[in-house]
Amino acid sequence: MGSAVERSGDDVDRTALPGIVRSAVMLGAIEATVVVLLSFITRLTGGIVEAVIGGIVLVAGLALVSMLPGLWTRARTIEGIAGAAGIGLAAAVVFLLIDVSILQPIGIYTNRWREIGGGSNWWYHPVWWMAGTFLPWMGALILAAQADRGSKPSMFNAMIVALVATVLFGTVASLVHFPGAHWGLGTFGVAFLPGIAAAAAVMSLRPSRA
């Protein structure tokens, strides 16, 4: 990506520490809200209703976690992309503080959630740190690539590409009976990781406007 090694204009790549911390707190609160909403949806609904309503909340959560940090830092180069990843990592820490101090004590998680998390904080907390950093990193890379091609960075356009790739990965995993894969929100959520990575690779490999 041509703009990854040099600044491309004024008021971009905002990585001042106060802004990173403020953004991380907001994103951590968003993550906690999405988790609470999904918990109630899985408790109170089932079948197609759970799939539709839960799917909407899941996609919205993935979009916000993946794209907001890059929009907040106005990522254009390595500086802004790294700043977005930093927001994601710090937001994961904020969420986990909320998780262990509030969500777990009030019993927000169902048995299904505990099974997904391996039943131990030592298992799913590190996974949350990694995913929470990876998604904003890939999202910021896509947004920076959009700007590099003369387009206005768009969360909607970025998510369309990532979601198409996610559906393809999830479908293949289910059809070949990949361990743990099935037609459901869990598989879709996991498939979003390679999906957004594929979208970032496609965007980065396309010729720049230069």
PDB file of N, CA, C and O in Angstrom, residues 11 103 118 136 167 210:
ATOM      1  N   ASP A  11      -4.117  16.298   9.707  1.00  0.00           N
ATOM      2  CA  ASP A  11      -5.186  15.810  10.570  1.00  0.00           C
ATOM      3  C   ASP A  11      -5.534  14.351  10.291  1.00  0.00           C
ATOM      4  O   ASP A  11      -6.707  13.974  10.237  1.00  0.00           O
ATOM      5  N   LEU A 103     -20.032  -8.343  34.856  1.00  0.00           N
ATOM      6  CA  LEU A 103     -20.798  -9.300  34.049  1.00  0.00           C
ATOM      7  C   LEU A 103     -20.778 -10.709  34.624  1.00  0.00           C
ATOM      8  O   LEU A 103     -21.819 -11.376  34.703  1.00  0.00           O
ATOM      9  N   GLY A 118     -14.432 -22.074  27.171  1.00  0.00           N
ATOM     10  CA  GLY A 118     -13.614 -23.079  27.817  1.00  0.00           C
ATOM     11  C   GLY A 118     -13.814 -23.150  29.316  1.00  0.00           C
ATOM     12  O   GLY A 118     -13.130 -23.893  30.010  1.00  0.00           O
ATOM     13  N   PRO A 136      -9.553  -4.471  14.833  1.00  0.00           N
ATOM     14  CA  PRO A 136      -9.305  -3.067  14.488  1.00  0.00           C
ATOM     15  C   PRO A 136      -8.082  -2.882  13.588  1.00  0.00           C
ATOM     16  O   PRO A 136      -8.051  -1.958  12.765  1.00  0.00           O
ATOM     17  N   VAL A 167     -19.095 -15.093   4.938  1.00  0.00           N
ATOM     18  CA  VAL A 167     -20.112 -16.076   4.553  1.00  0.00           C
ATOM     19  C   VAL A 167     -19.474 -17.224   3.779  1.00  0.00           C
ATOM     20  O   VAL A 167     -19.805 -18.402   3.997  1.00  0.00           O
ATOM     21  N   ALA A 210      -2.027   6.096  -7.231  1.00  0.00           N
ATOM     22  CA  ALA A 210      -0.795   6.603  -7.829  1.00  0.00           C
ATOM     23  C   ALA A 210      -0.352   5.725  -8.983  1.00  0.00           C
ATOM     24  O   ALA A 210       0.425   6.127  -9.801  1.00  0.00           O
TER      25      ALA A 210
END
